Coordinates of C-alpha atoms and ligand atoms in Angstrom, one line a residue:
Chain A
M68 CA 26.9 84.7 -33.8
H69 CA 25.1 84.8 -37.1
F70 CA 24.2 82.0 -39.4
I71 CA 22.0 83.7 -41.8
F72 CA 23.4 84.1 -45.3
S73 CA 21.9 85.5 -48.3
G74 CA 24.0 86.0 -51.3
S75 CA 27.0 83.9 -52.0
V76 CA 30.3 83.7 -50.1
N77 CA 33.0 84.9 -52.4
S78 CA 36.1 84.9 -50.3
K79 CA 39.5 84.4 -51.8
E80 CA 39.7 81.0 -50.2
V81 CA 36.6 79.9 -52.2
L82 CA 38.1 81.1 -55.4
N83 CA 41.3 79.3 -54.7
H84 CA 39.5 76.0 -55.1
I85 CA 37.8 76.7 -58.3
M86 CA 40.0 75.5 -61.1
T87 CA 37.4 75.1 -63.9
D88 CA 34.3 77.0 -64.8
T89 CA 31.9 74.1 -64.2
C90 CA 29.3 74.4 -61.5
C91 CA 27.5 71.8 -59.3
I92 CA 24.3 73.0 -57.7
I93 CA 23.0 71.2 -54.7
I94 CA 19.3 71.8 -53.8
G95 CA 18.7 71.4 -50.1
A96 CA 21.4 72.2 -47.5
S97 CA 21.0 69.7 -44.6
H98 CA 22.5 66.3 -43.7
A99 CA 22.6 65.0 -47.3
G100 CA 23.3 68.4 -49.1
G101 CA 26.1 69.4 -46.7
Q102 CA 27.8 66.0 -46.9
L103 CA 27.4 65.9 -50.7
A104 CA 29.2 69.3 -51.0
V105 CA 32.1 68.2 -48.9
S106 CA 32.3 64.8 -50.6
L107 CA 32.3 66.5 -54.1
R108 CA 35.6 68.3 -53.1
Q109 CA 37.0 65.1 -51.7
S110 CA 36.1 63.2 -54.9
G111 CA 38.0 65.7 -56.9
W112 CA 35.3 68.1 -58.2
E113 CA 37.3 71.2 -59.3
G114 CA 34.5 73.5 -60.3
R115 CA 32.1 75.7 -58.3
I116 CA 30.0 74.1 -55.6
L117 CA 26.8 76.0 -54.7
A118 CA 24.4 74.6 -52.1
I119 CA 21.0 76.3 -52.0
G120 CA 18.9 75.8 -48.9
S121 CA 15.5 77.2 -47.9
E122 CA 16.3 77.2 -44.2
P123 CA 18.4 80.2 -43.1
Y124 CA 21.1 77.9 -41.5
L125 CA 24.2 76.1 -42.5
P126 CA 23.7 72.2 -42.4
Y127 CA 22.8 71.3 -38.9
N128 CA 22.2 68.0 -37.0
R129 CA 18.4 67.4 -37.0
P130 CA 18.2 64.5 -34.5
P131 CA 19.0 66.8 -31.4
L132 CA 15.9 68.8 -32.3
S133 CA 13.6 66.4 -30.5
K134 CA 16.3 65.6 -27.9
T135 CA 18.9 68.0 -26.4
F136 CA 17.9 71.1 -28.5
L137 CA 14.3 70.9 -27.4
S138 CA 15.4 70.7 -23.8
G139 CA 17.5 73.8 -24.2
E140 CA 20.7 71.9 -23.4
K141 CA 22.1 72.5 -26.9
H142 CA 22.0 75.8 -28.8
I143 CA 22.0 76.5 -32.5
E144 CA 25.8 76.8 -32.7
D145 CA 26.1 73.4 -31.2
L146 CA 23.9 71.9 -33.9
L147 CA 26.0 72.9 -36.9
I148 CA 27.6 69.9 -38.6
R149 CA 30.6 72.0 -39.6
P150 CA 31.5 75.6 -38.9
E151 CA 31.2 78.3 -41.7
D152 CA 35.0 78.8 -42.2
Q153 CA 35.6 75.1 -42.9
Y154 CA 33.3 75.2 -45.9
E155 CA 35.0 78.4 -47.1
K156 CA 38.4 76.6 -46.8
V157 CA 37.4 74.1 -49.4
G158 CA 35.5 76.4 -51.5
I159 CA 31.9 75.6 -50.9
E160 CA 29.3 78.4 -51.3
F161 CA 25.9 78.6 -49.7
L162 CA 22.8 80.4 -50.7
L163 CA 20.6 80.2 -47.7
G164 CA 17.1 81.2 -47.0
Q165 CA 16.5 80.8 -50.7
E166 CA 14.3 78.2 -52.5
V167 CA 14.6 76.7 -56.0
S168 CA 11.3 76.8 -57.8
E169 CA 12.2 75.2 -61.0
I170 CA 14.7 72.9 -62.7
N171 CA 15.1 73.3 -66.5
R172 CA 17.0 70.1 -67.5
K173 CA 17.3 71.1 -71.2
A174 CA 18.9 74.4 -70.5
K175 CA 20.6 73.0 -67.4
K176 CA 19.4 75.9 -65.2
V177 CA 17.6 76.3 -61.9
T178 CA 15.3 79.2 -61.1
L179 CA 15.0 80.6 -57.5
T180 CA 11.7 81.7 -56.2
H181 CA 12.7 85.4 -56.4
G182 CA 13.6 84.9 -60.1
E183 CA 17.3 84.5 -60.2
V184 CA 18.5 81.8 -62.8
I185 CA 21.7 79.9 -62.2
A186 CA 23.3 77.4 -64.7
Y187 CA 24.6 74.0 -63.6
D188 CA 26.7 71.3 -65.1
K189 CA 25.8 68.8 -62.5
L190 CA 22.9 68.9 -60.1
A191 CA 22.1 67.2 -56.8
L192 CA 18.7 67.0 -55.2
T193 CA 18.8 66.7 -51.4
T194 CA 15.5 68.2 -50.7
G195 CA 14.6 65.9 -47.8
A196 CA 11.1 65.6 -46.5
S197 CA 8.4 67.7 -45.0
V198 CA 6.0 66.9 -42.2
R199 CA 2.7 65.3 -43.0
K200 CA 0.1 67.9 -42.0
L201 CA -3.1 67.1 -40.1
N202 CA -5.8 69.2 -41.7
L203 CA -8.6 69.2 -39.2
P204 CA -10.9 72.0 -37.8
G205 CA -8.7 74.2 -35.6
S206 CA -5.4 72.9 -37.1
D207 CA -4.3 76.5 -37.7
L208 CA -4.7 77.6 -34.0
R209 CA -1.6 78.9 -32.3
G210 CA 0.1 76.1 -30.4
V211 CA -0.8 73.3 -32.8
L212 CA 2.7 72.6 -34.0
Y213 CA 5.0 70.1 -35.8
L214 CA 8.7 69.2 -35.3
R215 CA 11.0 69.1 -38.3
D216 CA 13.3 72.1 -38.2
I217 CA 14.8 74.7 -35.9
S218 CA 12.0 77.2 -36.3
D219 CA 9.5 74.5 -35.3
V220 CA 11.4 73.9 -32.0
E221 CA 11.6 77.7 -31.4
Q222 CA 7.8 77.8 -31.7
I223 CA 7.3 74.8 -29.4
Q224 CA 9.5 76.5 -26.8
Q225 CA 7.2 79.5 -26.6
F226 CA 4.4 77.2 -25.3
I227 CA 6.5 75.3 -22.8
G228 CA 6.2 75.8 -19.1
A229 CA 5.9 73.7 -15.9
R230 CA 2.6 71.9 -15.5
K231 CA 1.4 73.0 -19.0
K232 CA -0.6 70.3 -20.8
A233 CA 1.1 68.9 -23.9
V234 CA -0.6 66.5 -26.3
I235 CA 1.6 64.6 -28.8
I236 CA -0.3 63.2 -31.8
G237 CA 1.5 60.2 -33.2
G238 CA 3.4 57.5 -31.3
G239 CA 6.4 57.2 -33.6
Y240 CA 10.0 57.8 -32.6
I241 CA 9.8 61.6 -32.9
G242 CA 6.6 61.7 -30.9
L243 CA 8.1 59.5 -28.2
E244 CA 11.3 61.6 -28.0
T245 CA 9.3 64.8 -27.8
A246 CA 7.1 63.4 -25.1
A247 CA 10.2 62.3 -23.1
M248 CA 11.8 65.7 -23.4
L249 CA 8.6 67.7 -22.5
K250 CA 8.1 65.4 -19.5
K251 CA 11.6 66.2 -18.4
L252 CA 10.7 69.9 -18.7
D253 CA 7.9 69.2 -16.3
L254 CA 4.9 69.4 -18.6
D255 CA 1.9 67.0 -18.3
V256 CA 2.3 64.9 -21.4
T257 CA -0.2 62.7 -23.2
I258 CA 0.4 60.8 -26.4
F259 CA -2.5 60.1 -28.7
E260 CA -1.9 57.2 -31.1
A261 CA -4.5 56.2 -33.7
S262 CA -3.6 52.5 -34.0
D263 CA -3.7 50.0 -31.1
R264 CA -0.1 50.4 -30.1
I265 CA 2.8 52.9 -30.3
L266 CA 5.6 52.2 -32.8
N267 CA 3.1 50.1 -34.6
R268 CA 4.7 50.3 -38.0
V269 CA 8.3 49.8 -37.0
T270 CA 8.6 47.3 -34.1
A271 CA 7.2 44.0 -32.6
P272 CA 4.4 44.2 -30.0
D273 CA 6.9 43.3 -27.2
V274 CA 9.0 46.4 -28.1
S275 CA 5.9 48.6 -28.2
A276 CA 4.8 47.3 -24.8
F277 CA 8.3 48.1 -23.4
F278 CA 8.2 51.7 -24.5
T279 CA 4.6 52.0 -23.3
R280 CA 5.7 50.8 -19.9
V281 CA 8.7 53.0 -19.6
H282 CA 6.8 56.1 -20.7
S283 CA 4.1 55.4 -18.1
E284 CA 6.7 54.8 -15.4
E285 CA 8.1 58.2 -16.2
G286 CA 4.6 59.8 -16.0
V287 CA 3.7 60.1 -19.7
T288 CA 0.1 59.0 -20.5
I289 CA -0.3 57.0 -23.7
K290 CA -3.8 56.6 -25.2
T291 CA -4.0 54.3 -28.2
G292 CA -6.9 53.8 -30.6
V293 CA -7.7 57.5 -30.4
N294 CA -9.0 59.4 -33.4
V295 CA -8.4 63.1 -33.2
T296 CA -11.1 65.1 -35.0
G297 CA -10.2 68.7 -34.3
F298 CA -8.8 71.3 -32.0
G299 CA -10.6 74.0 -30.1
G300 CA -9.6 77.3 -28.6
E301 CA -10.0 81.1 -28.9
D302 CA -6.7 82.5 -30.3
R303 CA -4.7 79.6 -29.2
V304 CA -5.4 75.9 -28.8
S305 CA -7.0 74.9 -25.5
E306 CA -8.5 71.5 -26.3
V307 CA -8.1 68.4 -28.5
Q308 CA -11.4 66.8 -29.7
C309 CA -11.7 63.1 -30.3
A310 CA -14.0 61.0 -32.4
D311 CA -15.7 59.4 -29.4
G312 CA -16.8 62.8 -28.2
T313 CA -14.2 63.2 -25.5
V314 CA -12.4 66.6 -25.2
F315 CA -9.0 66.8 -23.8
P316 CA -7.4 70.0 -22.4
A317 CA -4.2 71.1 -24.1
D318 CA -1.9 74.1 -24.0
L319 CA 0.4 72.7 -26.7
V320 CA -0.1 70.1 -29.4
V321 CA 2.8 68.6 -31.3
I322 CA 1.9 66.5 -34.3
G323 CA 4.3 63.8 -35.4
I324 CA 2.5 61.6 -38.0
G325 CA 5.3 61.1 -40.5
V326 CA 6.8 62.9 -43.4
I327 CA 6.3 63.3 -47.1
P328 CA 9.4 63.3 -49.4
N329 CA 9.9 66.7 -51.2
T330 CA 9.7 65.5 -54.8
A331 CA 7.7 68.2 -56.5
L332 CA 10.7 69.9 -58.2
A333 CA 11.9 66.6 -59.5
E334 CA 8.5 65.5 -60.7
A335 CA 7.9 68.8 -62.5
A336 CA 11.3 68.4 -64.2
G337 CA 10.2 65.0 -65.5
L338 CA 12.5 62.9 -63.3
E339 CA 11.3 59.4 -62.2
V340 CA 9.5 59.6 -58.9
R341 CA 7.9 56.7 -57.0
N342 CA 7.4 57.5 -53.3
G343 CA 10.7 59.4 -53.6
I344 CA 13.0 60.5 -56.4
N345 CA 14.2 57.3 -58.0
V346 CA 17.9 56.7 -57.9
N347 CA 20.1 53.8 -59.1
E348 CA 22.8 52.1 -57.1
H349 CA 25.1 55.1 -57.8
C350 CA 22.5 57.5 -56.5
L351 CA 21.9 59.0 -59.9
T352 CA 18.5 59.8 -61.2
N353 CA 17.3 58.9 -64.7
D354 CA 19.2 62.0 -65.8
E355 CA 22.8 61.2 -65.5
D356 CA 23.8 64.8 -64.7
I357 CA 21.4 64.8 -61.7
A358 CA 22.0 62.8 -58.5
A359 CA 19.8 62.7 -55.4
A360 CA 20.4 61.6 -51.8
G361 CA 18.7 61.4 -48.4
D362 CA 15.1 61.4 -47.3
C363 CA 13.9 62.5 -50.7
T364 CA 15.1 59.3 -52.5
N365 CA 13.5 56.0 -53.3
F366 CA 15.9 53.2 -54.3
Y367 CA 16.4 49.4 -54.6
Q368 CA 18.0 48.1 -51.4
P369 CA 19.9 45.0 -52.5
H370 CA 20.1 43.4 -49.0
Y371 CA 16.3 43.5 -48.6
E372 CA 15.6 43.1 -52.3
R373 CA 13.0 45.8 -52.5
E374 CA 12.6 49.5 -53.2
I375 CA 12.6 51.6 -50.1
R376 CA 12.8 55.2 -48.9
L377 CA 14.6 55.8 -45.6
E378 CA 14.5 58.6 -43.1
S379 CA 17.8 58.5 -41.4
V380 CA 21.1 60.4 -41.0
Q381 CA 23.0 57.2 -42.0
N382 CA 21.2 57.0 -45.3
A383 CA 21.6 60.8 -46.0
M384 CA 25.3 60.7 -45.3
D385 CA 26.1 57.5 -47.1
Q386 CA 24.0 58.2 -50.1
A387 CA 25.6 61.7 -50.3
K388 CA 29.0 60.2 -50.6
V389 CA 28.1 57.8 -53.3
A390 CA 26.2 60.5 -55.2
A391 CA 29.1 63.0 -55.0
A392 CA 31.5 60.3 -56.4
A393 CA 29.1 59.5 -59.2
L394 CA 28.8 63.2 -60.2
C395 CA 32.7 63.1 -60.5
G396 CA 32.5 60.0 -62.6
N397 CA 33.4 57.4 -60.0
L398 CA 30.7 54.8 -59.8
N399 CA 30.5 53.3 -56.3
Q400 CA 27.7 51.1 -55.1
Y401 CA 25.3 52.2 -52.3
N402 CA 24.5 49.1 -50.3
A403 CA 25.0 50.2 -46.6
L404 CA 22.8 48.5 -44.0
P405 CA 20.3 50.9 -42.7
W406 CA 20.6 51.9 -39.0
F407 CA 18.9 54.4 -36.7
W408 CA 18.9 55.5 -33.1
S409 CA 16.5 57.1 -30.6
D410 CA 17.1 58.5 -27.2
Q411 CA 14.3 58.6 -24.7
F412 CA 14.7 59.2 -20.9
D413 CA 17.6 56.9 -19.9
L414 CA 17.0 54.6 -22.9
K415 CA 19.3 54.4 -25.9
L416 CA 17.6 52.5 -28.6
Q417 CA 19.8 51.4 -31.5
I418 CA 18.3 49.8 -34.5
A419 CA 20.1 48.0 -37.3
G420 CA 18.3 46.7 -40.4
L421 CA 14.7 46.8 -41.4
S422 CA 12.3 44.7 -39.4
E423 CA 9.3 44.9 -41.7
Y424 CA 8.0 41.5 -43.0
F425 CA 9.6 39.6 -40.1
D426 CA 8.1 36.2 -39.3
E427 CA 9.9 35.5 -35.9
V428 CA 11.2 37.6 -33.0
V429 CA 13.9 36.4 -30.6
L430 CA 14.1 38.3 -27.4
R431 CA 17.3 38.6 -25.4
G432 CA 16.6 39.9 -21.9
N433 CA 13.1 40.7 -20.6
P434 CA 11.2 43.7 -22.0
A435 CA 8.6 43.4 -19.3
E436 CA 11.0 44.5 -16.6
G437 CA 14.1 46.7 -16.3
R438 CA 15.4 48.9 -19.1
K439 CA 17.8 46.7 -21.1
F440 CA 16.9 44.1 -23.7
S441 CA 17.1 43.4 -27.4
A442 CA 14.7 42.1 -30.0
F443 CA 16.2 40.3 -33.0
Y444 CA 13.9 40.0 -36.1
F445 CA 14.1 37.0 -38.4
R446 CA 12.6 36.2 -41.8
D447 CA 12.9 32.7 -43.3
G448 CA 15.5 31.9 -40.6
R449 CA 17.7 34.9 -41.5
M450 CA 18.2 37.8 -39.1
I451 CA 17.0 41.0 -40.7
A452 CA 16.9 43.5 -37.9
V453 CA 17.7 44.2 -34.3
D454 CA 16.2 46.7 -31.8
A455 CA 18.7 47.1 -29.0
V456 CA 17.8 49.0 -25.9
N457 CA 20.8 50.0 -23.7
S458 CA 22.6 47.1 -25.4
P459 CA 25.3 48.4 -27.7
Q460 CA 27.0 45.1 -28.2
E461 CA 23.8 43.5 -29.4
F462 CA 23.4 46.4 -31.8
M463 CA 27.0 46.3 -33.0
L464 CA 27.2 42.6 -33.5
G465 CA 23.7 42.3 -34.7
K466 CA 24.6 44.7 -37.4
Q467 CA 27.5 42.5 -38.5
I468 CA 25.3 39.3 -38.4
I469 CA 22.7 41.0 -40.6
S470 CA 25.0 42.5 -43.1
K471 CA 27.1 39.4 -43.5
Q472 CA 24.0 37.2 -43.4
L473 CA 25.5 35.0 -40.7
E474 CA 23.6 32.1 -39.2
V475 CA 23.0 32.2 -35.5
D476 CA 21.8 29.7 -32.9
R477 CA 18.6 31.3 -31.8
N478 CA 18.5 29.5 -28.4
R479 CA 21.9 30.8 -27.5
L480 CA 21.0 34.2 -28.8
S481 CA 18.0 34.4 -26.5
D482 CA 20.2 33.6 -23.4
P483 CA 21.8 36.8 -22.0
A484 CA 24.2 34.6 -20.1
V485 CA 25.9 33.7 -23.4
A486 CA 28.0 36.8 -24.4
M487 CA 27.3 38.2 -27.8
K488 CA 31.0 37.9 -28.6
E489 CA 30.9 34.2 -27.8
L490 CA 28.0 33.8 -30.3
M491 CA 30.1 35.4 -32.9
V492 CA 33.1 33.2 -32.2
S493 CA 31.1 30.0 -32.6
L494 CA 29.6 31.1 -35.9
Chain B
M485 CA 43.5 76.7 -28.8
P486 CA 44.6 73.2 -28.0
V487 CA 46.0 71.2 -30.9
V488 CA 45.2 67.6 -31.8
T489 CA 47.3 65.5 -34.2
Y490 CA 45.4 63.0 -36.2
I491 CA 47.4 60.3 -37.9
S492 CA 45.5 58.5 -40.6
A493 CA 45.9 54.8 -41.4
D494 CA 47.9 55.7 -44.4
G495 CA 50.3 57.7 -42.3
A496 CA 49.0 61.2 -43.3
I497 CA 49.3 63.6 -40.4
N498 CA 46.9 66.5 -39.7
E499 CA 47.6 68.9 -36.9
V500 CA 44.5 71.0 -36.2
E501 CA 43.3 73.3 -33.5
V502 CA 40.2 72.1 -31.7
A503 CA 38.5 74.5 -29.3
S504 CA 38.2 73.5 -25.7
G505 CA 34.8 71.9 -25.2
N506 CA 34.7 70.5 -28.7
S507 CA 35.1 66.8 -29.2
V508 CA 38.0 65.1 -30.9
M509 CA 35.4 63.8 -33.4
Q510 CA 34.2 67.3 -34.2
G511 CA 37.8 68.5 -34.8
A512 CA 38.2 65.7 -37.4
V513 CA 34.8 66.4 -39.1
D514 CA 35.4 70.2 -39.1
N515 CA 38.7 69.7 -40.9
M516 CA 37.3 67.0 -43.3
I517 CA 39.7 64.4 -42.0
D518 CA 38.5 61.2 -43.7
G519 CA 39.1 58.5 -41.2
I520 CA 36.3 59.7 -38.8
V521 CA 32.7 59.1 -40.1
A522 CA 30.6 60.1 -37.1
E523 CA 27.2 59.1 -38.4
C524 CA 25.4 59.9 -35.2
G525 CA 26.9 63.3 -34.8
G526 CA 28.4 62.5 -31.4
S527 CA 25.6 60.9 -29.5
C528 CA 27.6 57.7 -28.7
S529 CA 25.3 55.6 -30.9
C530 CA 27.3 54.6 -34.0
A531 CA 30.9 53.9 -33.1
T532 CA 32.0 55.2 -36.5
C533 CA 34.3 57.7 -34.8
H534 CA 36.6 55.1 -33.4
C535 CA 40.2 56.2 -32.8
Y536 CA 43.3 55.0 -31.0
V537 CA 44.6 57.4 -28.4
D538 CA 48.4 57.5 -28.4
D539 CA 50.1 55.6 -25.5
A540 CA 51.5 58.8 -24.0
W541 CA 48.0 60.3 -23.7
K542 CA 45.9 57.2 -22.7
D543 CA 45.9 58.0 -19.1
K544 CA 45.3 61.7 -19.5
V545 CA 42.0 61.5 -21.3
P546 CA 38.9 60.9 -19.0
A547 CA 37.8 57.3 -18.8
A548 CA 35.1 55.9 -21.1
S549 CA 31.5 55.4 -19.9
E550 CA 30.1 51.8 -19.7
M551 CA 28.1 52.4 -22.9
E552 CA 31.3 53.5 -24.7
K553 CA 33.3 50.6 -23.4
D554 CA 30.6 48.2 -24.6
M555 CA 30.7 49.7 -28.1
L556 CA 34.5 49.7 -28.2
E557 CA 34.5 45.9 -27.6
C558 CA 32.8 45.4 -30.9
V559 CA 34.6 47.8 -33.2
L560 CA 36.9 46.5 -35.9
E561 CA 40.4 46.0 -34.6
P562 CA 40.0 47.2 -31.0
Q563 CA 43.3 48.1 -29.3
E564 CA 44.3 49.2 -25.8
G565 CA 44.0 52.9 -26.7
S566 CA 40.6 52.5 -28.5
R567 CA 38.1 55.3 -27.8
L568 CA 35.1 56.9 -29.5
S569 CA 36.4 60.3 -30.4
C570 CA 33.1 62.0 -29.9
Q571 CA 33.3 61.1 -26.2
I572 CA 36.6 62.9 -25.7
N573 CA 36.1 66.6 -25.1
M574 CA 39.1 68.9 -25.6
T575 CA 40.5 70.8 -22.7
D576 CA 43.7 72.9 -22.4
D577 CA 45.3 69.9 -20.6
L578 CA 44.8 67.8 -23.7
D579 CA 46.8 70.3 -25.8
G580 CA 49.1 68.2 -28.1
L581 CA 46.9 65.1 -28.0
V582 CA 47.8 62.5 -30.6
V583 CA 45.2 60.0 -32.0
R584 CA 45.6 57.4 -34.7
L585 CA 42.7 56.6 -37.0
P586 CA 41.7 53.1 -38.0
E587 CA 41.7 51.9 -41.6
S588 CA 38.0 51.5 -41.6
Q589 CA 35.1 52.4 -39.4
F590 CA 32.8 49.6 -40.6
Ligands
FAD1104 C1 13.0 65.7 -34.8 C2 13.8 64.8 -35.6 C3 14.6 63.8 -35.0 C4 15.3 62.9 -35.7 N1 16.1 61.9 -35.1 C5 16.8 61.1 -35.8 C6 17.7 60.1 -35.2 O1 17.8 60.0 -34.0 N2 18.4 59.3 -36.0 C7 18.4 59.4 -37.4 O2 19.1 58.7 -38.1 N3 17.6 60.3 -38.0 C8 16.8 61.1 -37.3 N4 15.9 62.0 -37.9 C9 15.8 61.9 -39.4 C10 16.9 62.7 -40.0 O3 17.0 64.0 -39.4 C11 16.7 62.8 -41.5 O4 16.7 61.5 -42.0 C12 17.7 63.7 -42.2 O5 17.6 65.1 -41.8 C13 17.6 63.6 -43.7 O6 18.5 64.6 -44.3 P1 18.2 65.2 -45.7 O7 19.3 66.1 -46.0 O8 17.9 64.1 -46.7 O9 16.8 66.0 -45.6 P2 16.4 67.2 -44.7 O10 17.1 67.1 -43.4 O11 14.9 67.1 -44.7 O12 16.8 68.5 -45.5 C14 16.3 68.9 -46.7 C15 16.6 70.4 -46.8 O13 16.3 70.8 -48.1 C16 15.6 72.0 -48.1 N5 14.8 72.2 -49.3 C17 13.8 71.4 -49.8 N6 13.3 71.8 -51.0 C18 14.1 72.9 -51.3 C19 14.1 73.8 -52.4 N7 13.3 73.7 -53.4 N8 15.0 74.8 -52.5 C20 16.0 74.9 -51.5 N9 16.0 74.1 -50.4 C21 15.1 73.1 -50.3 C22 14.8 71.9 -46.8 O14 14.4 73.2 -46.4 C23 15.7 71.2 -45.9 O15 16.5 72.1 -45.2 C24 15.2 62.9 -37.1 C25 14.4 63.9 -37.8 C26 13.7 64.8 -37.0 C27 12.9 65.8 -37.7
FES1105 S1 29.9 59.9 -33.6 FE1 28.7 58.3 -33.3 S2 29.5 57.3 -31.6 FE2 30.8 58.9 -31.9

């Protein structure tokens, strides 16, 4: 099977869909870009649709990269969101392995790195995010890696082997998922976290303690408050050096310390950028012919009444739909409640809402034992988020409570003997 | 290749081939059938791939896991044939499967 395209697809089927000589260019062909292309057709766009992506693959599911793809359970063809012929059927063209280097808004043209210039009528930016790099002595040694795309995983896989020593830098979701998978593949896994607990930015202390406990029960070592200062090794990494002078042996280092939105193109084109490309409720930028969607955007979230930037598939897909409609002249509002999931060992974590700025946490079930509980986050008496571990009902109904801003009896909520459904009935 | 018939809430009928091993959700997404959203890409995390398996097929599809059952209890308008379409993998035995799609996934 081949997924590498350069040059455009120009089959008869593609041409059948193109009724006008207008063109919409999409920069970035991943979750947001792929959905945006499909939604453009569904919203009635009759012109050409051309998605340009720097990775040599059709849009694929990124979440399995740190889950079943890393473990080898899934292969590249299983990751594709849609197969090639389905895009052809609705007349969507891809230019893959190609990067846009400039947007000229006056002339309404984009320039590719190799010099080609293509005109657009409408433009969509779905450039996503790139990993935050850790620039320390030895960072460029072989075996010091990141995890964002297929090629990263392919590199990691070259360093995997039973009893090899893996160090994960950063105790966020991706770091924890990677640790869980490498452990399953029989490596010795240690997580280094700079702050005093894992998931520090995103969860309550009880939830961090829960994940710390489960990881240690599964044999993963977690070291918090560790400041990494460099990496040592001959041609490949063999040790991680820490600020307190300790040196830790390592055959593989995976760094997961967050991402930075890809906004350089937009900024150079004079679009508004604040921690992401600014878009309004219709996912349009300050140039009404240019939309943006996904990890690269910054927007006002009406439910939480503040500007945010999200890194989730839900946001990429939902924004893409609103953006596509807006480019076709249908102005819908983007106000979906954020949600996210993470799979580690036998844990399925489902998160609804944003827990930041909470002032109270209600626990349902005991995070100190077993592998099933939920944490509900409140602010000023209103539920703003839920972390549900192996508790799909708490997630599903919590999502409803949050988005509809329903009142809940916190005493009953904290009692697992009271069914979630009963709580909803009594609301 | 086995064929699945998707009946949308507005009555629209889509008959499509879904390769053995692919899920009923993937068949809908591949063919851009609107009623299935599938935000989590099939990892049984979102319940936005809810469908109703036609009466005649209810007993032929493999049973739902506990996780799926729990999620199904909380979807909009659950019915007896409710399933998460990402959890039904096509086999030759399921050739001809008929599923109805709910009005909304949220
Ligand atoms: C390992 C991992 C696990 C994850 N797990 C989950 C999860 O469980 N649940 C969840 O909701 N989310 C998860 N995420 C996050 C989710 O994958 C992202 O939110 C999602 O990929 C965002 O989609 P996007 O299309 O906005 O951006 P991206 O996926 O970042 O795609 C942007 C694309 O644009 C391309 N591009 C950028 N600039 C240019 C240019 N100038 N020219 C051409 N192409 C360009 C890039 O190469 C890239 O392919 C995970 C992410 C990772 C890395
Ligand atoms: S696609 Fe998310 S649960 Fe089926």
